[in-house]
Amino acid sequence: MSDTTSNQMWGGRFAAGPDAIMEAINASIGFDQRMAAQDISGSRAHAAMLAAQGIISDSDADAIREGLLTVLSEIEAGTFTFSAALEDIHMNVEARLKEVIGEPAGRLHTGRSRNDQVATDFKLWVRDQLDAADAGLIALIRALLDQAEAGSDWVMPGFTHLQTAQPVTWGHHMMAYVEMFGRDLSRVRDARARMNESPLGAAALAGTSFPIDRGMTAQALGFDRPAANSLDAVSDRDFALEFLSTASICAMHLSRFAEELVIWSSAQFRFVSLSDRFSTGSSIMPQKKNPDAAELIRAKVGRIFGANTALMMVMKGLPLAYSKDMQEDKEQVFDAADNWMLALAAMEGMVKDMTANRDSLAAAAGSGFSTATDLADWLVRVLGMPFREAHHITGSLVALAEGKGCDLPDLSLADMQSVHGEITADVFDVLGVENSVNSRTSYGGTAPAQVRAQIARWRRTLG
Ligand code: ARG
C-alpha cells in the first residue's frame, strides 16, 4: 500500500508519499527480512561503540541494545509486522525500535548510513553461508571417504569420452570427487578470509566526522579488521560474487557427480543402487525407481550459475559508490545459497545411502578391451618395442578380438602370435583387470595402495 504521507525515516524534504508502483519497485523488505538477525547484531555493536566513544549516553545505548533484542524476538516469533512503506529491514527494525523504546531509537543511526549497514548485514549473512558450505562440504567429503575406503580395491571401468579406457578402482573414482570438493572447500575458506573486513562506519560513502571506533565494531562482529576505504566498503559486492562463483564451481562438480549417478544407477549400467530414501517412483510405470535427487542436483548449477551471471551484470559498469541497483544482489545470493546447501545435503545423503554393485563394476571393468594399454606396455617392457609400434600391434589384436566377439584375455596364444610372433604366454598375466589396477602405483594412480594412502591423507587433513 502506498502512503499519502511522506516516509517517516527520510521524508523531511518530501511533500507526498510514493506511488504504489514506486513502492513496489523500491521495497526490499519482502526478501531482505532474511537479514534481520544480522541487522540487529550490527546495530547492537554500533550502539555499544557509540556509547564507548561518548557519542551517545550509556543509558541510551542500553535502551537501544535491549530494545533491539525485543524486536528480534518479535521477528523470530513471527509476530512482527513488516511494512513495505518502510522499504527494507533496516528501517523496519529502526521504526519498531522507536515504538518499543521511544526517543533514544533516533540516536542509533548516528555516524552510519543504510549503505554501510546493508553491506555489513549482507556480509554477515554471506559469511554464515560460507560457514554452512564449509560444514556441508566436510560432511560430503567424509561420506565419499567412507565409500572410497569400502571399495578401495574394487575394479571398475575408467572412461574417457564415456568409452571404456582403463580399469580403475572404485575408491580412486570416489577420491577424484574428494579432491574436487576439497578444492571447493579451500575456495570457501579463501573467500571467507578475503571478505572478512567490516564495512560498518564507512557511513554513506565518505566516513563520518563522529569519533567512531571502527575497530571495535569490526571485532564485535567477528571481522578481522575494518575495510580500509569507505567508498569501497559501501560499494563492493565482490564478496557476494566470490560466494556465487565458489558456489557455481562447486555446483558444477556436484552436477558431474550427479550425472554419473544417473548413468550408473540405470539398468544398462547397474554400477550403483540408490536407496529408496533418495529415489522416487513413477505414477504410470510400476517398475521405475528414478534418481530424481541426482537429476535435481545436476540441474542446480543452472540457477546458481545464473545468479552469478545476474549479479555480475548488475555490478558491471556501476559508478562508485552505492547505487540502488545493488539491492538486486540479495535475492540472487539467497536463492543460490539455499539451493547450494540443499544440493550438498542431498548429495551427502545419497552418497551415504548408495550401494556400489561390486560384481557389476568388476564385470564391466573387464569388458571393452580395458587392458589394451597394459598389453601395449607389456610389448614395450618385455619385447623392447617402441611404444608407437606396440600401440599399433595392440590395435590389431583388439580388432582380432572384436572380430571374434571376445575380449583380449579370451584370445589364444596362437591368435596373439598371428599378429606378432614374439608374444609369449606371459602376456596373459597383464590382461587381468586386477593386475592392471595393482600395477598403477605411480603417485596419484589407481592402485589400491595409492588410493588408501590418499584416503589416509584426507582423514588426517580433516582430523
Ligand atoms: N534496501 C537497500 C539495499 O538493499 C538498503 C540500502 C539503501 N540505501 C540507500 N541509499 N537507499 O541496498
CSV table of C-alpha atoms and ligand atoms in Angstrom, one decimal:
chain,number,residue,atom,x,y,z
A,1,MET,CA,0.0,0.0,0.0
A,2,SER,CA,1.3,3.5,-0.8
A,3,ASP,CA,1.0,6.1,1.8
A,4,THR,CA,-0.2,9.7,1.4
A,5,THR,CA,2.3,10.9,3.9
A,6,SER,CA,6.0,11.1,3.2
A,7,ASN,CA,8.4,8.5,4.6
A,8,GLN,CA,8.9,8.8,8.3
A,9,MET,CA,12.6,7.9,8.1
A,10,TRP,CA,13.8,10.1,5.3
A,11,GLY,CA,10.7,12.2,4.2
A,12,GLY,CA,11.7,15.6,5.6
A,13,ARG,CA,12.0,17.2,2.1
A,14,PHE,CA,9.1,15.3,0.6
A,15,ALA,CA,5.6,16.6,0.5
A,16,ALA,CA,4.0,13.4,-0.8
A,17,GLY,CA,4.4,9.7,-0.4
A,18,PRO,CA,5.4,7.3,-3.1
A,19,ASP,CA,3.3,6.0,-5.9
A,20,ALA,CA,2.2,2.4,-5.3
A,21,ILE,CA,4.4,1.3,-8.2
A,22,MET,CA,7.3,3.2,-6.8
A,23,GLU,CA,6.8,1.4,-3.5
A,24,ALA,CA,6.6,-1.9,-5.2
A,25,ILE,CA,9.8,-1.5,-7.2
A,26,ASN,CA,11.7,0.1,-4.3
A,27,ALA,CA,10.8,-2.1,-1.3
A,28,SER,CA,13.2,-4.9,-0.4
A,29,ILE,CA,11.5,-5.9,2.8
A,30,GLY,CA,9.9,-8.9,1.0
A,31,PHE,CA,13.3,-10.5,0.9
A,32,ASP,CA,15.8,-8.7,3.0
A,33,GLN,CA,13.9,-9.6,6.2
A,34,ARG,CA,16.1,-12.7,6.0
A,35,MET,CA,18.9,-10.5,7.2
A,36,ALA,CA,17.0,-9.4,10.4
A,37,ALA,CA,19.4,-11.2,12.8
A,38,GLN,CA,22.4,-9.7,11.1
A,39,ASP,CA,20.9,-6.3,11.0
A,40,ILE,CA,20.2,-6.4,14.7
A,41,SER,CA,23.7,-7.7,15.6
A,42,GLY,CA,25.2,-4.9,13.5
A,43,SER,CA,23.0,-2.3,15.2
A,44,ARG,CA,23.8,-3.6,18.7
A,45,ALA,CA,27.5,-3.5,18.0
A,46,HIS,CA,27.2,0.1,16.6
A,47,ALA,CA,25.2,1.3,19.6
A,48,ALA,CA,27.7,-0.1,22.1
A,49,MET,CA,30.5,1.5,20.2
A,50,LEU,CA,28.7,4.9,20.1
A,51,ALA,CA,28.4,4.8,23.9
A,52,ALA,CA,32.0,3.6,24.4
A,53,GLN,CA,33.1,6.6,22.3
A,54,GLY,CA,30.9,9.0,24.3
A,55,ILE,CA,28.8,9.8,21.2
A,56,ILE,CA,25.6,8.7,22.9
A,57,SER,CA,24.9,8.1,26.5
A,58,ASP,CA,25.3,4.7,28.1
A,59,SER,CA,21.6,4.7,29.1
A,60,ASP,CA,20.5,5.3,25.5
A,61,ALA,CA,22.8,2.6,24.3
A,62,ASP,CA,21.5,0.2,26.9
A,63,ALA,CA,17.9,1.0,25.9
A,64,ILE,CA,18.7,0.6,22.2
A,65,ARG,CA,20.5,-2.7,22.7
A,66,GLU,CA,17.7,-4.1,24.9
A,67,GLY,CA,15.0,-2.9,22.6
A,68,LEU,CA,16.7,-4.5,19.6
A,69,LEU,CA,16.6,-7.8,21.3
A,70,THR,CA,12.9,-7.3,21.8
A,71,VAL,CA,12.5,-6.6,18.1
A,72,LEU,CA,14.5,-9.6,17.2
A,73,SER,CA,12.3,-11.8,19.4
A,74,GLU,CA,9.2,-10.5,17.7
A,75,ILE,CA,10.7,-11.2,14.3
A,76,GLU,CA,11.7,-14.7,15.4
A,77,ALA,CA,8.3,-15.4,16.9
A,78,GLY,CA,6.6,-14.3,13.7
A,79,THR,CA,4.6,-11.5,15.4
A,80,PHE,CA,6.5,-8.6,13.7
A,81,THR,CA,4.5,-6.7,11.1
A,82,PHE,CA,6.8,-5.9,8.1
A,83,SER,CA,5.9,-2.8,6.2
A,84,ALA,CA,6.7,-2.1,2.6
A,85,ALA,CA,6.3,1.6,3.3
A,86,LEU,CA,9.4,1.3,5.4
A,87,GLU,CA,11.2,-0.2,2.4
A,88,ASP,CA,13.7,-2.5,4.0
A,89,ILE,CA,14.8,-4.5,7.0
A,90,HIS,CA,16.9,-1.6,8.3
A,91,MET,CA,14.1,0.9,8.5
A,92,ASN,CA,11.5,-1.7,9.6
A,93,VAL,CA,13.7,-2.6,12.6
A,94,GLU,CA,14.5,1.0,13.5
A,95,ALA,CA,10.9,2.1,13.2
A,96,ARG,CA,9.8,-0.7,15.5
A,97,LEU,CA,12.6,0.1,17.9
A,98,LYS,CA,11.2,3.6,18.2
A,99,GLU,CA,7.8,2.2,19.1
A,100,VAL,CA,9.4,0.0,21.7
A,101,ILE,CA,11.9,2.4,23.4
A,102,GLY,CA,10.9,5.8,22.2
A,103,GLU,CA,13.2,8.7,21.6
A,104,PRO,CA,16.7,7.0,22.1
A,105,ALA,CA,16.0,4.9,19.0
A,106,GLY,CA,16.6,8.0,16.9
A,107,ARG,CA,20.2,8.1,18.1
A,108,LEU,CA,21.1,4.7,16.7
A,109,HIS,CA,21.7,5.9,13.2
A,110,THR,CA,24.4,8.4,14.3
A,111,GLY,CA,27.6,8.0,12.3
A,112,ARG,CA,26.3,5.4,9.9
A,113,SER,CA,24.1,5.0,6.9
A,114,ARG,CA,22.0,2.3,5.4
A,115,ASN,CA,24.8,1.9,2.8
A,116,ASP,CA,27.3,0.6,5.3
A,117,GLN,CA,24.5,-1.0,7.3
A,118,VAL,CA,23.4,-3.1,4.3
A,119,ALA,CA,26.9,-4.0,3.3
A,120,THR,CA,27.6,-5.2,6.8
A,121,ASP,CA,24.4,-7.2,7.2
A,122,PHE,CA,24.8,-8.8,3.8
A,123,LYS,CA,28.5,-9.7,4.5
A,124,LEU,CA,27.5,-11.3,7.8
A,125,TRP,CA,24.8,-13.3,6.0
A,126,VAL,CA,27.1,-14.5,3.3
A,127,ARG,CA,29.7,-15.3,5.9
A,128,ASP,CA,27.3,-17.6,7.7
A,129,GLN,CA,26.5,-19.3,4.4
A,130,LEU,CA,30.2,-19.8,3.7
A,131,ASP,CA,30.4,-21.5,7.1
A,132,ALA,CA,27.4,-23.7,6.3
A,133,ALA,CA,29.0,-24.6,3.0
A,134,ASP,CA,32.2,-25.5,4.8
A,135,ALA,CA,30.4,-27.9,7.1
A,136,GLY,CA,28.3,-29.3,4.2
A,137,LEU,CA,31.4,-29.9,2.1
A,138,ILE,CA,33.2,-31.6,5.0
A,139,ALA,CA,30.2,-33.9,5.6
A,140,LEU,CA,30.1,-34.8,1.9
A,141,ILE,CA,33.8,-35.5,1.7
A,142,ARG,CA,33.5,-37.8,4.8
A,143,ALA,CA,30.8,-39.7,3.1
A,144,LEU,CA,32.9,-40.1,0.0
A,145,LEU,CA,35.9,-41.2,2.0
A,146,ASP,CA,33.7,-44.0,3.6
A,147,GLN,CA,32.7,-45.1,0.1
A,148,ALA,CA,36.3,-45.0,-1.1
A,149,GLU,CA,37.5,-47.0,1.8
A,150,ALA,CA,34.9,-49.7,1.5
A,151,GLY,CA,35.8,-50.2,-2.2
A,152,SER,CA,39.4,-49.1,-2.4
A,153,ASP,CA,40.3,-52.2,-4.4
A,154,TRP,CA,37.1,-52.8,-6.3
A,155,VAL,CA,37.7,-52.7,-10.0
A,156,MET,CA,35.5,-50.7,-12.4
A,157,PRO,CA,36.0,-49.3,-15.9
A,158,GLY,CA,37.6,-45.9,-16.1
A,159,PHE,CA,36.2,-43.8,-19.0
A,160,THR,CA,37.4,-41.2,-21.4
A,161,HIS,CA,34.8,-39.9,-23.9
A,162,LEU,CA,32.4,-42.2,-21.9
A,163,GLN,CA,34.1,-45.1,-23.7
A,164,THR,CA,35.9,-47.7,-21.7
A,165,ALA,CA,39.5,-46.6,-21.2
A,166,GLN,CA,41.4,-48.5,-18.5
A,167,PRO,CA,40.3,-50.2,-15.3
A,168,VAL,CA,40.4,-48.1,-12.2
A,169,THR,CA,39.3,-48.7,-8.6
A,170,TRP,CA,36.0,-47.6,-7.2
A,171,GLY,CA,38.0,-46.0,-4.4
A,172,HIS,CA,40.0,-44.0,-6.9
A,173,HIS,CA,36.9,-42.7,-8.6
A,174,MET,CA,35.3,-41.6,-5.3
A,175,MET,CA,38.6,-39.9,-4.3
A,176,ALA,CA,38.6,-37.9,-7.5
A,177,TYR,CA,35.5,-36.2,-6.2
A,178,VAL,CA,37.1,-35.8,-2.8
A,179,GLU,CA,39.8,-33.7,-4.5
A,180,MET,CA,37.2,-31.6,-6.3
A,181,PHE,CA,35.1,-30.9,-3.2
A,182,GLY,CA,38.4,-30.4,-1.3
A,183,ARG,CA,39.3,-27.6,-3.6
A,184,ASP,CA,35.8,-26.2,-3.3
A,185,LEU,CA,36.3,-26.2,0.5
A,186,SER,CA,39.6,-24.3,0.1
A,187,ARG,CA,37.8,-21.8,-2.2
A,188,VAL,CA,35.1,-21.3,0.5
A,189,ARG,CA,37.8,-20.7,3.1
A,190,ASP,CA,39.8,-18.3,0.9
A,191,ALA,CA,36.6,-16.4,0.1
A,192,ARG,CA,35.8,-16.1,3.8
A,193,ALA,CA,39.2,-14.9,4.7
A,194,ARG,CA,39.2,-12.3,2.0
A,195,MET,CA,35.7,-10.9,2.7
A,196,ASN,CA,36.1,-10.7,6.4
A,197,GLU,CA,36.5,-6.9,6.7
A,198,SER,CA,33.9,-4.7,8.3
A,199,PRO,CA,32.1,-2.0,6.2
A,200,LEU,CA,30.4,-0.6,9.3
A,201,GLY,CA,31.4,3.0,9.9
A,202,ALA,CA,32.0,3.8,6.2
A,203,ALA,CA,28.7,5.6,6.6
A,204,ALA,CA,27.1,6.8,3.3
A,205,LEU,CA,30.3,6.7,1.4
A,206,ALA,CA,32.8,9.2,2.9
A,207,GLY,CA,33.2,8.1,6.5
A,208,THR,CA,31.9,10.3,9.3
A,209,SER,CA,33.0,13.2,11.4
A,210,PHE,CA,31.9,11.4,14.6
A,211,PRO,CA,34.8,9.9,16.6
A,212,ILE,CA,33.7,6.3,15.9
A,213,ASP,CA,35.8,3.3,16.6
A,214,ARG,CA,35.5,1.0,13.6
A,215,GLY,CA,37.9,-1.5,15.1
A,216,MET,CA,35.6,-2.0,18.0
A,217,THR,CA,32.5,-2.8,15.8
A,218,ALA,CA,34.6,-4.9,13.5
A,219,GLN,CA,35.8,-7.0,16.4
A,220,ALA,CA,32.3,-7.3,18.0
A,221,LEU,CA,31.0,-8.7,14.7
A,222,GLY,CA,33.8,-11.1,14.2
A,223,PHE,CA,35.5,-9.3,11.3
A,224,ASP,CA,39.3,-9.3,11.1
A,225,ARG,CA,39.5,-5.5,10.6
A,226,PRO,CA,37.6,-2.6,9.3
A,227,ALA,CA,37.6,-2.1,5.5
A,228,ALA,CA,40.2,0.5,4.7
A,229,ASN,CA,38.3,2.6,2.1
A,230,SER,CA,34.9,3.9,2.8
A,231,LEU,CA,33.9,4.2,-0.8
A,232,ASP,CA,34.9,0.6,-1.5
A,233,ALA,CA,33.3,-0.6,1.7
A,234,VAL,CA,29.8,0.5,0.7
A,235,SER,CA,30.1,-0.3,-3.0
A,236,ASP,CA,32.0,-3.6,-3.0
A,237,ARG,CA,29.9,-6.7,-3.8
A,238,ASP,CA,32.8,-8.8,-5.0
A,239,PHE,CA,32.4,-10.8,-1.7
A,240,ALA,CA,28.9,-11.8,-3.0
A,241,LEU,CA,30.3,-12.6,-6.4
A,242,GLU,CA,33.1,-14.7,-5.0
A,243,PHE,CA,30.4,-16.6,-3.0
A,244,LEU,CA,28.4,-17.2,-6.1
A,245,SER,CA,31.4,-18.2,-8.2
A,246,THR,CA,32.6,-20.6,-5.5
A,247,ALA,CA,29.0,-21.9,-5.3
A,248,SER,CA,28.9,-22.2,-9.1
A,249,ILE,CA,32.1,-24.2,-9.3
A,250,CYS,CA,31.0,-26.5,-6.5
A,251,ALA,CA,27.6,-26.9,-8.1
A,252,MET,CA,29.3,-27.8,-11.4
A,253,HIS,CA,31.3,-30.5,-9.5
A,254,LEU,CA,28.0,-31.7,-7.9
A,255,SER,CA,26.4,-31.9,-11.3
A,256,ARG,CA,29.1,-34.0,-12.8
A,257,PHE,CA,28.9,-36.5,-9.9
A,258,ALA,CA,25.1,-36.4,-10.1
A,259,GLU,CA,25.3,-37.2,-13.8
A,260,GLU,CA,27.5,-40.2,-13.1
A,261,LEU,CA,25.0,-41.4,-10.5
A,262,VAL,CA,22.2,-41.1,-13.0
A,263,ILE,CA,24.1,-43.1,-15.5
A,264,TRP,CA,25.4,-45.6,-13.0
A,265,SER,CA,22.0,-46.3,-11.5
A,266,SER,CA,20.5,-47.1,-14.9
A,267,ALA,CA,19.5,-50.7,-15.8
A,268,GLN,CA,22.2,-50.6,-18.5
A,269,PHE,CA,25.0,-49.9,-16.0
A,270,ARG,CA,23.8,-51.1,-12.6
A,271,PHE,CA,27.1,-49.8,-11.1
A,272,VAL,CA,25.2,-48.4,-8.1
A,273,SER,CA,21.9,-48.8,-6.3
A,274,LEU,CA,20.5,-45.6,-4.9
A,275,SER,CA,18.5,-46.0,-1.7
A,276,ASP,CA,14.7,-45.7,-1.7
A,277,ARG,CA,15.1,-42.7,0.5
A,278,PHE,CA,16.8,-40.8,-2.4
A,279,SER,CA,14.7,-42.1,-5.3
A,280,THR,CA,11.2,-41.7,-6.5
A,281,GLY,CA,8.7,-43.8,-8.3
A,282,SER,CA,6.7,-43.3,-11.5
A,283,SER,CA,2.9,-42.7,-11.4
A,284,ILE,CA,2.5,-44.9,-14.5
A,285,MET,CA,5.4,-47.3,-14.7
A,286,PRO,CA,5.4,-49.5,-11.7
A,287,GLN,CA,8.9,-50.8,-12.2
A,288,LYS,CA,10.6,-47.4,-12.1
A,289,LYS,CA,12.9,-46.1,-9.5
A,290,ASN,CA,14.1,-42.7,-10.6
A,291,PRO,CA,17.2,-40.9,-9.5
A,292,ASP,CA,15.4,-37.6,-9.0
A,293,ALA,CA,17.6,-36.2,-6.3
A,294,ALA,CA,20.6,-36.7,-8.6
A,295,GLU,CA,18.8,-35.1,-11.5
A,296,LEU,CA,17.8,-32.1,-9.4
A,297,ILE,CA,21.4,-31.7,-8.1
A,298,ARG,CA,22.6,-31.9,-11.7
A,299,ALA,CA,20.2,-29.0,-12.6
A,300,LYS,CA,21.0,-26.8,-9.6
A,301,VAL,CA,24.1,-25.5,-11.3
A,302,GLY,CA,21.9,-23.7,-13.8
A,303,ARG,CA,20.2,-21.4,-11.3
A,304,ILE,CA,23.4,-21.0,-9.2
A,305,PHE,CA,25.5,-20.0,-12.1
A,306,GLY,CA,22.6,-17.9,-13.3
A,307,ALA,CA,22.7,-16.0,-10.1
A,308,ASN,CA,26.4,-15.4,-10.5
A,309,THR,CA,25.9,-14.1,-14.1
A,310,ALA,CA,22.9,-11.9,-13.0
A,311,LEU,CA,24.9,-10.2,-10.2
A,312,MET,CA,27.9,-9.8,-12.4
A,313,MET,CA,25.7,-8.0,-14.8
A,314,VAL,CA,24.1,-5.8,-12.1
A,315,MET,CA,27.5,-4.7,-10.9
A,316,LYS,CA,29.1,-4.2,-14.2
A,317,GLY,CA,29.7,-0.6,-15.0
A,318,LEU,CA,28.2,0.8,-11.8
A,319,PRO,CA,29.9,4.0,-10.8
A,320,LEU,CA,31.1,4.4,-7.2
A,321,ALA,CA,29.7,4.4,-4.6
A,322,TYR,CA,26.3,2.9,-3.6
A,323,SER,CA,23.6,2.7,-6.3
A,324,LYS,CA,20.2,1.2,-5.7
A,325,ASP,CA,21.0,-1.4,-8.4
A,326,MET,CA,22.9,-3.1,-5.6
A,327,GLN,CA,19.6,-4.0,-3.9
A,328,GLU,CA,19.3,-6.6,-6.6
A,329,ASP,CA,22.2,-8.6,-5.1
A,330,LYS,CA,20.3,-10.3,-2.3
A,331,GLU,CA,17.6,-12.5,-4.0
A,332,GLN,CA,20.2,-14.0,-6.3
A,333,VAL,CA,22.5,-14.8,-3.4
A,334,PHE,CA,19.7,-16.1,-1.2
A,335,ASP,CA,18.4,-18.4,-3.9
A,336,ALA,CA,21.8,-19.7,-4.8
A,337,ALA,CA,22.7,-20.3,-1.1
A,338,ASP,CA,19.5,-22.2,-0.4
A,339,ASN,CA,20.0,-24.4,-3.4
A,340,TRP,CA,23.7,-24.9,-2.9
A,341,MET,CA,23.1,-26.1,0.7
A,342,LEU,CA,20.3,-28.3,-0.3
A,343,ALA,CA,22.3,-29.9,-3.1
A,344,LEU,CA,25.2,-30.5,-0.8
A,345,ALA,CA,23.0,-32.1,1.8
A,346,ALA,CA,21.2,-34.2,-0.8
A,347,MET,CA,24.4,-35.4,-2.3
A,348,GLU,CA,25.8,-36.3,1.1
A,349,GLY,CA,22.6,-38.3,1.8
A,350,MET,CA,22.7,-40.1,-1.5
A,351,VAL,CA,26.4,-41.0,-1.2
A,352,LYS,CA,25.9,-42.3,2.4
A,353,ASP,CA,23.0,-44.5,1.3
A,354,MET,CA,24.1,-45.8,-2.0
A,355,THR,CA,25.4,-49.3,-2.6
A,356,ALA,CA,28.1,-49.9,-5.2
A,357,ASN,CA,27.5,-53.2,-7.0
A,358,ARG,CA,30.9,-54.8,-6.8
A,359,ASP,CA,30.1,-57.6,-9.3
A,360,SER,CA,28.6,-55.3,-12.0
A,361,LEU,CA,31.6,-53.0,-11.6
A,362,ALA,CA,34.0,-55.9,-12.0
A,363,ALA,CA,32.2,-57.4,-15.0
A,364,ALA,CA,32.2,-54.0,-16.8
A,365,ALA,CA,35.8,-53.4,-15.8
A,366,GLY,CA,36.9,-56.4,-17.9
A,367,SER,CA,34.9,-55.6,-21.0
A,368,GLY,CA,35.6,-53.1,-23.7
A,369,PHE,CA,39.3,-54.1,-24.1
A,370,SER,CA,40.1,-52.2,-21.0
A,371,THR,CA,43.5,-53.7,-20.6
A,372,ALA,CA,44.7,-52.9,-24.1
A,373,THR,CA,47.2,-50.3,-22.7
A,374,ASP,CA,48.6,-53.0,-20.3
A,375,LEU,CA,49.2,-55.2,-23.3
A,376,ALA,CA,50.9,-52.4,-25.2
A,377,ASP,CA,53.0,-51.6,-22.1
A,378,TRP,CA,54.0,-55.4,-21.9
A,379,LEU,CA,55.2,-55.3,-25.5
A,380,VAL,CA,57.3,-52.3,-24.6
A,381,ARG,CA,58.6,-53.7,-21.4
A,382,VAL,CA,59.2,-57.3,-22.4
A,383,LEU,CA,59.9,-57.1,-26.1
A,384,GLY,CA,61.6,-53.8,-26.0
A,385,MET,CA,59.3,-52.4,-28.7
A,386,PRO,CA,58.9,-48.6,-29.2
A,387,PHE,CA,55.5,-47.6,-27.7
A,388,ARG,CA,54.1,-46.4,-31.0
A,389,GLU,CA,54.7,-49.8,-32.6
A,390,ALA,CA,53.3,-51.6,-29.5
A,391,HIS,CA,50.2,-49.4,-29.8
A,392,HIS,CA,49.7,-50.4,-33.4
A,393,ILE,CA,50.1,-54.1,-32.7
A,394,THR,CA,47.7,-53.9,-29.8
A,395,GLY,CA,45.2,-52.2,-32.0
A,396,SER,CA,45.4,-55.2,-34.4
A,397,LEU,CA,44.9,-57.6,-31.5
A,398,VAL,CA,41.8,-55.6,-30.4
A,399,ALA,CA,40.5,-55.7,-33.9
A,400,LEU,CA,41.1,-59.5,-34.0
A,401,ALA,CA,39.2,-60.0,-30.7
A,402,GLU,CA,36.4,-57.7,-31.8
A,403,GLY,CA,36.1,-59.8,-35.0
A,404,LYS,CA,35.9,-63.0,-32.8
A,405,GLY,CA,33.4,-61.3,-30.5
A,406,CYS,CA,35.6,-61.9,-27.4
A,407,ASP,CA,37.8,-59.8,-25.1
A,408,LEU,CA,41.6,-59.7,-25.1
A,409,PRO,CA,42.2,-62.3,-22.4
A,410,ASP,CA,40.0,-64.7,-24.4
A,411,LEU,CA,42.4,-64.7,-27.4
A,412,SER,CA,44.6,-67.8,-27.7
A,413,LEU,CA,48.4,-67.6,-27.7
A,414,ALA,CA,48.2,-68.7,-31.4
A,415,ASP,CA,45.9,-65.7,-32.1
A,416,MET,CA,48.3,-63.4,-30.4
A,417,GLN,CA,51.3,-64.8,-32.3
A,418,SER,CA,49.5,-64.5,-35.6
A,419,VAL,CA,49.8,-60.7,-35.1
A,420,HIS,CA,53.3,-60.7,-33.5
A,421,GLY,CA,55.4,-63.9,-33.4
A,422,GLU,CA,57.4,-63.0,-30.3
A,423,ILE,CA,54.5,-62.7,-27.9
A,424,THR,CA,54.7,-65.3,-25.1
A,425,ALA,CA,52.1,-66.8,-22.7
A,426,ASP,CA,53.3,-64.4,-20.0
A,427,VAL,CA,51.3,-61.7,-21.7
A,428,PHE,CA,48.1,-63.1,-20.2
A,429,ASP,CA,49.4,-62.1,-16.8
A,430,VAL,CA,48.8,-58.4,-17.6
A,431,LEU,CA,45.4,-58.8,-19.2
A,432,GLY,CA,43.6,-59.2,-16.0
A,433,VAL,CA,41.9,-56.1,-14.5
A,434,GLU,CA,43.2,-56.8,-11.0
A,435,ASN,CA,46.7,-56.8,-12.3
A,436,SER,CA,46.1,-53.7,-14.3
A,437,VAL,CA,45.0,-51.6,-11.4
A,438,ASN,CA,47.5,-53.1,-9.0
A,439,SER,CA,50.3,-52.1,-11.4
A,440,ARG,CA,49.3,-48.4,-11.5
A,441,THR,CA,51.3,-47.5,-8.4
A,442,SER,CA,52.6,-44.1,-9.6
A,443,TYR,CA,51.7,-41.3,-7.2
A,444,GLY,CA,48.1,-40.4,-7.5
A,445,GLY,CA,47.5,-43.6,-9.6
A,446,THR,CA,44.6,-46.0,-9.3
A,447,ALA,CA,46.4,-48.8,-7.4
A,448,PRO,CA,44.6,-49.7,-4.1
A,449,ALA,CA,47.7,-48.9,-2.1
A,450,GLN,CA,47.8,-45.4,-3.6
A,451,VAL,CA,44.1,-44.9,-3.0
A,452,ARG,CA,44.4,-45.9,0.6
A,453,ALA,CA,47.3,-43.5,1.1
A,454,GLN,CA,45.2,-40.7,-0.2
A,455,ILE,CA,42.2,-41.7,2.0
A,456,ALA,CA,44.6,-41.7,5.0
A,457,ARG,CA,46.0,-38.2,4.0
A,458,TRP,CA,42.4,-36.8,3.7
A,459,ARG,CA,41.4,-38.3,7.0
A,460,ARG,CA,44.4,-36.7,8.7
A,461,THR,CA,43.7,-33.3,7.0
A,462,LEU,CA,40.1,-33.3,8.2
A,463,GLY,CA,41.1,-34.5,11.6
B,1,ARG,N1,17.5,-1.8,0.8
B,1,ARG,C1,18.7,-1.2,0.4
B,1,ARG,C2,19.6,-2.3,-0.3
B,1,ARG,O1,19.3,-3.4,-0.2
B,1,ARG,C3,19.5,-0.7,1.6
B,1,ARG,C4,20.4,0.4,1.3
B,1,ARG,C5,19.6,1.6,0.9
B,1,ARG,N2,20.5,2.7,0.7
B,1,ARG,C6,20.1,3.8,0.1
B,1,ARG,N3,20.9,4.8,0.0
B,1,ARG,N4,18.9,4.0,-0.4
B,1,ARG,O2,20.5,-2.0,-0.9
